[in-house]
Amino acid sequence: MNLLSKVGARLSARRKSPKNPMSYETWRSAALVAVLAWAGVGADSLSSANYGPEEAYKALHLSGHEPLVLWLALITALTVVVISLAYVQVIALFPSGGGGYQAATRLVHPLAGLVSGSALVVDYALTIAISVAAASDALLSLAPPDWLQYKPFALAGGLALLLTLNLRGIRESISVLAPIFFGFLITHVVLIGFGIAAKGDELVSAVVEAERQAIEVTTETGLWSLIAIIAGAYAAGAGTYTGIEALSNNAHALKPPRAKTGARAMALIALSLAVIAGGIMLLYTVWLPEIEPGKTLNAIVFESTLEQLFPDQELARQIVLTVAMTFAAALLLVAASSGFLGGPAVLASMAYDKWAPHSFAHLSSKLVAQNGVLAMGVAAGILLTVTGGLVHSLVVLYSINVFLTFSLSLTGLVRHGIAHRGETKGWRIRLFIACLALCVAVSILITLFVAKFSQGAWAALLVAGMLAACGYWVRDHYRRFDNAMDRTFEDLLVRDPAAAVELPKNARMKRPVGIVTGPHGGAGLHALMHAQRLFRGGFDSVVIISAGEVDAECYGGHEALERLKQQVGERCAKIVAWSRDHGMPARVYTGFSTDAVETLEQLCLKARADHPNVVFVATRPMTRPHGWASTLLHGGTALSLQRRLHAHDAPLIVLPMRVDLGPDQFFRRGPSPAIAETTSQKGRDHGSIETHEGSG
């Protein structure tokens, strides 16, 4: 959940929320119109204009072909349009959000989704690092050159500030975002416009010079040499496009119909980014600035523009430049905040699909949320330390991972277009755009990897690959655990009709035991049997508490929810039947929410209100062979629920449950872990609680 989601939640809090949090009206009241989405997510994409165009120009400067930046300005604007049009299709296919992760998972392969999700997690850490570094550069551009030695302190201070605010639970609102976003947009559009107008007489000559140099390079060294020069600079400026996908990741917060609202918002984002990034490159074309240590190129050209416009008003020039650079730094820090929120959100979606430890899905838990923020902050700090806070180095790592995600999601889009060709009007143009965007993404990825291999491109892919390998191991572990739990449940359910106890029609529940069960019925039944042994048959009835968990990022629609309800109902019905056979009436409490712990807490408190004498029991799986994996991957739900219920003076006993997984199969040759079709299309911040009597 990034800034867009939080803005939507803030707006919805001002209205009356329907009582049913799963209802369509809840989504509609929490939604955003296109303009608010533009301001909420636009910071992510627009902030890249502070470093993307500059890196492209520096690449041309190193080769001595600065006038060719004119062609880059045109290509950059077109690239923004093409990628944006492709991601409009992604939003149309996944209006409930998920973006690149969902597209790669559902349209390519779940393993592609694993790689895409891993790259996204790295992306968000790099978002924090590069935004803090670029914000420091923007502010230090206002200071004397010798202040550059204090940049490490500026980096540490900026990261510490963001980390503190996010650990305290910062809540951005549209009243904060809009002034920063539109302040940056207005100041930069005005300065770009004045800068080009001030050199209006030289614009034609700049075009002629760009054409002359292109012809000269082609004549002397060949067309491929010209293509190589432009392609290298084009890939170096790939950071310009790194925030375009943000809207597709958070489409669930848009106002229905989300596809149309997303298309309008994407059009505004693409227009603003194309104007700012393309305009800055056009400004470089007419001014051809010289690189100065301690100053960003934007600050240099803006300062030159102001000197020509106000030659005798130094104070006015300094004020305007300070305002522009302050807005730039503020926008970059806002973009950095999205990294603290987006990284844990991606991990939550991956945890729901069992690519990450299940505890990451509990974002409503303060401890989990803070640990996620702290992990992203530490990762960003390591990146800043290793790279020295150099934007030039960070943008390589950033662009590699972003375009890896682009390539995977756009591959899925192309596959979908081919598979469904001819089914709707305009399919040819949509498929053409998807293919063109895929070619652009793959070409940039390959060019960056080859050209920047020695500058850390290999490290970017290595880190993402290692994270993906860890995710695959986690999925394999959970697969073996699920199989073991299913076998245990079936073994425990063995019934002897001859030994069944006949219950009175209106059997009372005087001394109930409350069993907490999640997706594995075996855990609940084991808790019931263990509790009866522990208390020597002291319980005469059963209260079954079960939660169906909904993914922490998106909402998959009515059919997915009904399917989930059916699974939970069948699981509870089997436990009810077992309880009845053993002479214990049962009552079932079920709930569906984005956070299992929070839902289970509500259900337990409701059950306790109905049955004051209830004693709750839950299990903590202890896998064999036991090790650090068992502690990391299991037991978090039971312990978190215990802490919450103890705060309400409600008893919950956590009992151990040994689960034999056998030897680790991760490195063993054989079929891949069973990968079920993902159901990660379920919404966040929505839940419902249902109660009904069990049979008996």
Coordinates of C-alpha atoms in Angstrom, one line a residue, residues 189-636:
V189 CA 7.0 24.0 -16.2
V190 CA 7.5 27.7 -15.7
L191 CA 11.3 27.5 -15.5
I192 CA 11.5 25.1 -18.5
G193 CA 9.2 27.4 -20.5
F194 CA 11.2 30.5 -19.7
G195 CA 14.5 28.7 -20.2
I196 CA 13.5 27.6 -23.7
A197 CA 12.0 31.0 -24.5
A198 CA 15.2 32.8 -23.3
K199 CA 17.1 30.8 -25.9
G200 CA 14.4 30.9 -28.6
D201 CA 16.7 32.3 -31.2
E202 CA 19.1 29.4 -30.7
L203 CA 16.5 26.7 -30.8
V204 CA 16.6 26.5 -34.6
S205 CA 20.3 26.4 -34.6
A206 CA 20.3 23.7 -31.9
V207 CA 18.0 21.6 -34.2
V208 CA 20.4 22.1 -37.1
E209 CA 23.4 21.2 -35.0
A210 CA 21.7 18.0 -33.8
E211 CA 21.0 17.0 -37.4
R212 CA 24.5 18.0 -38.5
Q213 CA 26.2 15.9 -35.8
A214 CA 24.0 12.9 -36.5
I215 CA 25.0 13.1 -40.2
E216 CA 28.6 13.6 -39.2
V217 CA 28.7 10.5 -36.9
T218 CA 26.9 8.4 -39.5
T219 CA 29.3 9.5 -42.3
E220 CA 32.5 9.0 -40.2
T221 CA 31.8 5.8 -38.3
G222 CA 28.5 4.5 -39.7
L223 CA 24.9 4.3 -38.7
W224 CA 25.4 1.6 -36.1
S225 CA 27.8 3.9 -34.3
L226 CA 25.1 6.6 -34.1
I227 CA 22.6 4.1 -32.9
A228 CA 25.0 2.9 -30.2
I229 CA 25.7 6.4 -28.9
I230 CA 22.0 7.3 -28.7
A231 CA 21.0 3.8 -27.3
G232 CA 23.7 4.1 -24.6
A233 CA 22.4 7.5 -23.5
Y234 CA 18.8 6.3 -23.8
A235 CA 19.5 3.4 -21.5
A236 CA 21.4 5.6 -19.1
G237 CA 18.3 7.7 -18.8
A238 CA 16.1 4.7 -18.1
G239 CA 15.5 6.0 -14.6
T240 CA 13.1 8.5 -16.2
Y241 CA 10.4 5.8 -16.6
T242 CA 10.8 4.0 -13.2
G243 CA 7.6 5.2 -11.6
I244 CA 5.1 4.7 -14.5
E245 CA 3.9 1.3 -13.1
A246 CA 3.0 2.7 -9.7
L247 CA -0.6 3.3 -10.7
S248 CA -1.2 -0.2 -11.8
N249 CA 0.1 -1.5 -8.5
N250 CA -2.6 0.5 -6.6
A251 CA -5.5 0.4 -9.0
H252 CA -7.7 -1.0 -6.3
A253 CA -7.9 2.5 -4.7
L254 CA -9.4 4.1 -7.9
K255 CA -13.0 5.1 -8.3
P256 CA -15.1 2.6 -10.2
P257 CA -15.0 1.9 -13.1
R258 CA -11.4 1.5 -12.3
A259 CA -10.2 0.8 -15.8
K260 CA -11.6 4.2 -17.1
T261 CA -10.4 6.1 -14.0
G262 CA -7.0 4.5 -14.3
A263 CA -6.8 5.4 -18.0
R264 CA -7.5 9.0 -17.2
A265 CA -5.1 9.1 -14.3
M266 CA -2.4 7.4 -16.4
A267 CA -2.9 9.9 -19.2
L268 CA -2.3 12.8 -16.8
I269 CA 0.8 11.1 -15.3
A270 CA 2.2 10.4 -18.8
L271 CA 1.5 13.9 -20.0
S272 CA 3.1 15.5 -17.0
L273 CA 6.2 13.2 -17.1
A274 CA 6.6 13.6 -20.9
V275 CA 6.4 17.4 -20.6
I276 CA 8.8 17.7 -17.6
A277 CA 11.3 15.1 -18.7
G278 CA 11.2 16.0 -22.4
G279 CA 11.2 19.7 -21.5
I280 CA 14.3 19.3 -19.3
M281 CA 16.1 17.6 -22.2
L282 CA 15.0 20.3 -24.6
L283 CA 16.4 22.8 -22.1
Y284 CA 19.7 21.0 -22.1
T285 CA 19.6 21.1 -25.9
V286 CA 19.4 24.9 -26.1
W287 CA 21.7 25.6 -23.1
L288 CA 24.2 22.7 -23.4
P289 CA 25.2 23.1 -19.7
E290 CA 28.7 22.3 -18.4
I291 CA 28.8 19.8 -15.6
E292 CA 29.8 21.4 -12.3
P293 CA 30.7 19.4 -9.2
G294 CA 28.2 19.8 -6.4
K295 CA 25.3 20.9 -8.6
T296 CA 22.6 19.1 -10.5
L297 CA 22.2 19.9 -14.2
N298 CA 18.6 21.1 -13.4
A299 CA 20.0 23.6 -10.9
I300 CA 22.6 24.7 -13.4
V301 CA 20.2 25.4 -16.3
F302 CA 17.6 27.0 -14.0
E303 CA 20.2 29.3 -12.6
S304 CA 21.4 30.2 -16.1
T305 CA 17.8 30.9 -17.1
L306 CA 17.2 33.1 -14.1
E307 CA 20.4 35.0 -14.7
Q308 CA 19.3 35.9 -18.2
L309 CA 15.8 36.8 -17.1
F310 CA 16.8 38.8 -14.0
P311 CA 20.4 39.9 -14.4
D312 CA 20.3 42.6 -11.7
Q313 CA 18.1 40.8 -9.1
E314 CA 20.3 38.3 -7.4
L315 CA 18.0 37.9 -4.3
A316 CA 15.0 37.2 -6.6
R317 CA 17.0 34.6 -8.5
Q318 CA 18.1 32.9 -5.3
I319 CA 14.6 32.8 -4.0
V320 CA 13.1 31.3 -7.1
L321 CA 15.9 28.7 -7.4
T322 CA 15.5 27.8 -3.7
V323 CA 11.8 27.3 -4.1
A324 CA 12.3 25.1 -7.2
M325 CA 15.0 23.0 -5.6
T326 CA 13.0 22.7 -2.4
F327 CA 10.0 21.4 -4.2
A328 CA 12.2 19.0 -6.0
A329 CA 13.7 17.7 -2.8
A330 CA 10.3 17.4 -1.1
L331 CA 8.8 15.5 -4.1
L332 CA 11.8 13.1 -3.9
L333 CA 11.3 12.5 -0.2
V334 CA 7.6 11.8 -0.8
A335 CA 8.6 9.3 -3.4
A336 CA 11.0 7.8 -0.9
S337 CA 8.2 7.3 1.6
S338 CA 6.3 5.2 -0.9
G339 CA 9.2 2.8 -0.8
F340 CA 8.7 2.3 2.9
L341 CA 5.1 1.4 2.3
G342 CA 5.4 -0.4 -1.1
G343 CA 8.1 -2.9 -0.1
P344 CA 6.2 -4.5 2.8
A345 CA 3.0 -4.4 0.7
V346 CA 4.7 -6.5 -2.1
L347 CA 6.0 -8.9 0.6
A348 CA 2.5 -9.2 1.9
S349 CA 1.2 -10.2 -1.5
M350 CA 4.1 -12.6 -1.9
A351 CA 3.4 -14.0 1.6
Y352 CA -0.2 -14.7 0.6
D353 CA 1.1 -16.7 -2.4
K354 CA 3.5 -18.4 0.0
W355 CA 6.7 -16.9 -1.6
A356 CA 7.5 -15.2 1.7
P357 CA 7.0 -16.0 5.4
H358 CA 3.3 -15.8 6.2
S359 CA 3.9 -13.3 9.0
F360 CA 4.6 -10.6 6.4
A361 CA 0.9 -10.7 5.4
H362 CA -0.1 -9.3 8.8
L363 CA 0.4 -5.7 7.9
S364 CA -2.1 -4.5 10.5
S365 CA 0.2 -5.8 13.2
K366 CA 2.3 -2.8 14.4
L367 CA 5.3 -5.1 15.0
V368 CA 5.2 -6.5 11.5
A369 CA 4.7 -3.1 9.9
Q370 CA 7.5 -1.6 11.9
N371 CA 9.8 -4.5 11.0
G372 CA 9.0 -4.1 7.3
V373 CA 9.7 -0.3 7.5
L374 CA 13.0 -1.0 9.4
A375 CA 14.0 -3.7 6.9
M376 CA 13.5 -1.3 4.0
G377 CA 15.4 1.4 5.8
V378 CA 18.3 -0.8 6.6
A379 CA 18.4 -2.0 3.0
A380 CA 18.4 1.6 1.7
G381 CA 21.1 2.5 4.1
I382 CA 23.3 -0.3 2.9
L383 CA 22.8 0.7 -0.7
L384 CA 23.6 4.3 0.1
T385 CA 26.8 3.2 2.0
V386 CA 28.0 0.9 -0.8
T387 CA 27.4 3.4 -3.6
G388 CA 28.4 6.5 -1.6
G389 CA 25.1 8.0 -2.3
L390 CA 26.0 8.5 -6.0
V391 CA 22.9 8.8 -8.1
H392 CA 24.9 7.7 -11.1
S393 CA 25.5 4.3 -9.5
L394 CA 22.1 3.9 -7.9
V395 CA 20.2 4.6 -11.1
V396 CA 21.9 1.6 -12.8
L397 CA 20.7 -0.8 -10.1
Y398 CA 17.3 0.8 -10.0
S399 CA 16.7 0.8 -13.7
I400 CA 17.9 -2.9 -14.1
N401 CA 15.3 -4.1 -11.6
V402 CA 12.5 -1.9 -12.8
F403 CA 12.9 -3.0 -16.4
L404 CA 13.2 -6.6 -15.3
T405 CA 9.7 -6.1 -13.8
F406 CA 8.6 -4.3 -17.0
S407 CA 9.8 -7.0 -19.2
L408 CA 8.0 -9.8 -17.3
S409 CA 4.7 -8.0 -17.0
L410 CA 4.7 -6.8 -20.6
T411 CA 5.6 -10.4 -21.7
G412 CA 2.4 -11.4 -20.0
L413 CA 0.5 -8.6 -21.7
V414 CA 1.7 -9.8 -25.1
R415 CA 0.8 -13.4 -24.4
H416 CA -2.7 -12.3 -23.3
G417 CA -3.1 -10.3 -26.5
I418 CA -2.1 -13.1 -28.7
A419 CA -4.3 -15.6 -26.8
H420 CA -7.3 -13.4 -27.1
R421 CA -6.8 -11.9 -30.5
G422 CA -9.9 -11.1 -32.4
E423 CA -12.2 -11.2 -29.4
T424 CA -12.6 -7.4 -29.0
K425 CA -12.5 -4.4 -31.2
G426 CA -9.1 -2.7 -31.4
W427 CA -7.2 -5.8 -30.4
R428 CA -4.5 -5.2 -33.1
I429 CA -3.6 -1.7 -31.9
R430 CA -3.5 -3.0 -28.3
L431 CA -1.3 -5.9 -29.2
F432 CA 1.0 -3.6 -31.3
I433 CA 1.4 -1.3 -28.3
A434 CA 2.1 -4.2 -26.0
C435 CA 4.7 -5.6 -28.4
L436 CA 6.3 -2.2 -28.9
A437 CA 6.5 -1.6 -25.1
L438 CA 8.0 -5.0 -24.6
C439 CA 10.7 -4.4 -27.2
V440 CA 11.5 -1.1 -25.6
A441 CA 11.7 -2.7 -22.1
V442 CA 13.8 -5.7 -23.2
S443 CA 16.2 -3.5 -25.3
I444 CA 16.8 -1.1 -22.4
L445 CA 17.3 -4.0 -20.0
I446 CA 19.9 -5.7 -22.3
T447 CA 21.6 -2.5 -23.1
L448 CA 21.9 -1.5 -19.5
F449 CA 23.2 -5.0 -18.5
V450 CA 25.8 -5.0 -21.2
A451 CA 26.9 -1.4 -20.9
K452 CA 26.8 -1.2 -17.1
F453 CA 27.9 -4.7 -16.2
S454 CA 31.1 -3.5 -14.5
Q455 CA 29.2 -0.7 -12.8
G456 CA 26.9 -3.0 -10.8
A457 CA 24.4 -4.3 -13.3
W458 CA 25.4 -7.8 -12.3
A459 CA 24.8 -7.1 -8.7
A460 CA 21.2 -5.9 -9.3
L461 CA 20.2 -9.1 -11.0
L462 CA 22.2 -11.2 -8.4
V463 CA 20.3 -9.6 -5.5
A464 CA 16.9 -10.1 -7.2
G465 CA 17.9 -13.7 -8.1
M466 CA 18.9 -14.5 -4.5
L467 CA 15.7 -13.1 -3.2
A468 CA 13.7 -15.2 -5.7
A469 CA 15.7 -18.3 -4.7
C470 CA 14.7 -17.7 -1.1
G471 CA 11.1 -17.3 -2.1
Y472 CA 11.2 -20.6 -4.0
W473 CA 12.6 -22.3 -1.0
V474 CA 9.9 -20.8 1.3
R475 CA 7.2 -22.0 -1.2
D476 CA 8.6 -25.5 -1.2
H477 CA 8.7 -25.6 2.6
Y478 CA 5.0 -24.5 2.8
R479 CA 4.1 -27.1 0.1
R480 CA 5.5 -29.9 2.2
F481 CA 3.9 -28.4 5.3
D482 CA 0.5 -28.2 3.7
N483 CA 0.7 -31.8 2.5
A484 CA 1.7 -33.0 6.0
M485 CA -1.1 -31.0 7.6
D486 CA -3.7 -32.4 5.1
R487 CA -2.6 -35.9 5.9
T488 CA -2.8 -35.2 9.6
F489 CA -6.4 -33.8 9.2
E490 CA -7.6 -36.9 7.3
D491 CA -6.0 -39.2 9.8
L492 CA -7.6 -37.4 12.8
L493 CA -11.0 -37.4 11.1
V494 CA -11.3 -41.2 11.0
R495 CA -14.7 -41.8 12.5
D496 CA -16.3 -44.9 14.1
P497 CA -20.1 -44.7 13.6
A498 CA -20.6 -47.4 16.2
A499 CA -18.9 -45.3 18.9
A500 CA -20.8 -42.1 18.0
V501 CA -22.6 -40.4 20.9
E502 CA -26.2 -39.4 20.5
L503 CA -26.6 -35.7 21.5
P504 CA -29.7 -34.2 23.0
K505 CA -31.6 -31.9 20.6
N506 CA -30.9 -28.8 22.7
A507 CA -27.6 -29.6 24.3
R508 CA -26.2 -26.7 26.4
M509 CA -22.6 -25.5 26.2
K510 CA -21.6 -25.1 29.8
R511 CA -17.8 -25.6 29.6
P512 CA -16.8 -24.8 26.0
V513 CA -13.3 -25.0 24.6
G514 CA -12.5 -22.5 21.8
I515 CA -10.3 -23.9 19.1
V516 CA -8.6 -21.5 16.7
T517 CA -8.0 -22.9 13.3
G518 CA -6.7 -21.3 10.1
P519 CA -6.3 -22.9 6.7
H520 CA -5.4 -26.3 8.2
G521 CA -8.3 -28.1 9.9
G522 CA -5.7 -30.5 11.4
A523 CA -4.4 -27.8 13.6
G524 CA -7.8 -27.1 15.1
L525 CA -8.6 -30.7 15.6
H526 CA -5.2 -31.4 17.2
A527 CA -5.8 -28.4 19.5
L528 CA -9.2 -29.9 20.5
M529 CA -7.8 -33.3 21.3
H530 CA -4.8 -32.0 23.1
A531 CA -6.9 -29.7 25.2
Q532 CA -9.2 -32.6 26.2
R533 CA -6.2 -34.6 27.3
L534 CA -4.6 -31.7 29.1
F535 CA -7.8 -30.8 31.0
R536 CA -8.8 -34.5 31.4
G537 CA -12.1 -34.2 29.5
G538 CA -13.1 -31.0 31.3
F539 CA -14.8 -29.5 28.3
D540 CA -18.3 -30.5 27.2
S541 CA -18.6 -28.4 24.0
V542 CA -16.6 -26.8 21.2
V543 CA -16.4 -23.3 19.8
I544 CA -14.7 -23.3 16.5
I545 CA -13.0 -20.0 15.4
S546 CA -11.9 -19.9 11.8
A547 CA -10.7 -17.1 9.5
G548 CA -10.5 -17.1 5.8
E549 CA -7.7 -14.8 4.8
V550 CA -7.9 -12.3 2.0
D551 CA -4.8 -11.1 0.2
A552 CA -3.3 -7.9 1.6
E553 CA -3.3 -6.0 -1.7
C554 CA -6.1 -6.6 -4.1
Y555 CA -9.7 -7.7 -4.3
G556 CA -10.6 -10.6 -6.6
G557 CA -14.3 -10.3 -6.7
H558 CA -17.4 -12.1 -5.5
E559 CA -16.5 -15.5 -7.0
A560 CA -13.2 -15.7 -5.2
L561 CA -14.8 -14.8 -1.9
E562 CA -17.6 -17.3 -2.3
R563 CA -15.0 -20.0 -3.1
L564 CA -13.1 -19.1 0.1
K565 CA -16.3 -19.2 2.2
Q566 CA -17.0 -22.7 0.8
Q567 CA -13.6 -24.0 1.8
V568 CA -13.8 -22.6 5.3
G569 CA -17.3 -23.9 5.7
E570 CA -16.4 -27.5 4.6
R571 CA -13.4 -27.5 6.9
C572 CA -15.4 -26.4 9.9
A573 CA -18.2 -28.8 9.1
K574 CA -15.8 -31.8 9.4
I575 CA -14.7 -30.6 12.8
V576 CA -18.3 -30.1 13.9
A577 CA -19.1 -33.7 12.8
W578 CA -16.1 -35.1 14.7
S579 CA -17.2 -33.1 17.8
R580 CA -20.7 -34.4 17.6
D581 CA -19.5 -38.0 17.3
H582 CA -17.7 -37.5 20.6
G583 CA -20.7 -36.0 22.4
M584 CA -19.8 -32.3 22.2
P585 CA -22.1 -29.8 20.6
A586 CA -20.3 -27.1 18.5
R587 CA -20.8 -23.6 17.4
V588 CA -18.8 -22.0 14.5
Y589 CA -17.6 -18.5 14.1
T590 CA -16.1 -17.6 10.8
G591 CA -14.6 -14.4 9.4
F592 CA -13.0 -13.1 6.2
S593 CA -10.6 -10.3 6.2
T594 CA -7.2 -9.0 5.0
D595 CA -5.5 -9.8 8.3
A596 CA -6.1 -13.2 10.0
V597 CA -4.9 -12.1 13.4
E598 CA -7.2 -9.1 13.6
T599 CA -10.2 -11.2 12.4
L600 CA -9.5 -14.0 14.8
E601 CA -9.3 -11.5 17.6
Q602 CA -12.7 -10.1 16.8
L603 CA -14.2 -13.6 16.5
C604 CA -12.7 -14.7 19.8
L605 CA -14.0 -11.7 21.6
K606 CA -17.5 -12.2 20.1
A607 CA -17.4 -15.9 21.1
R608 CA -16.3 -14.9 24.6
A609 CA -19.2 -12.5 24.9
D610 CA -21.6 -15.4 24.0
H611 CA -19.8 -17.9 26.2
P612 CA -18.0 -16.2 29.1
N613 CA -16.5 -19.5 30.3
V614 CA -14.7 -20.4 27.1
V615 CA -11.0 -21.2 27.1
F616 CA -9.3 -20.7 23.8
V617 CA -6.6 -23.0 22.5
A618 CA -4.4 -22.8 19.4
T619 CA -1.5 -24.7 18.0
R620 CA 2.0 -23.7 17.1
P621 CA 3.5 -26.0 14.5
M622 CA 6.9 -27.4 15.3
T623 CA 8.3 -28.9 12.1
R624 CA 10.7 -31.8 12.1
P625 CA 13.6 -31.4 11.5
H626 CA 13.3 -28.3 13.7
G627 CA 15.4 -25.3 13.1
W628 CA 15.4 -21.6 12.3
A629 CA 13.0 -22.2 9.4
S630 CA 10.3 -23.4 11.8
T631 CA 10.6 -20.3 14.0
L632 CA 10.6 -18.0 11.0
L633 CA 7.8 -19.5 8.9
H634 CA 5.4 -20.8 11.5
G635 CA 3.6 -19.9 14.8
G636 CA 3.4 -16.1 14.2

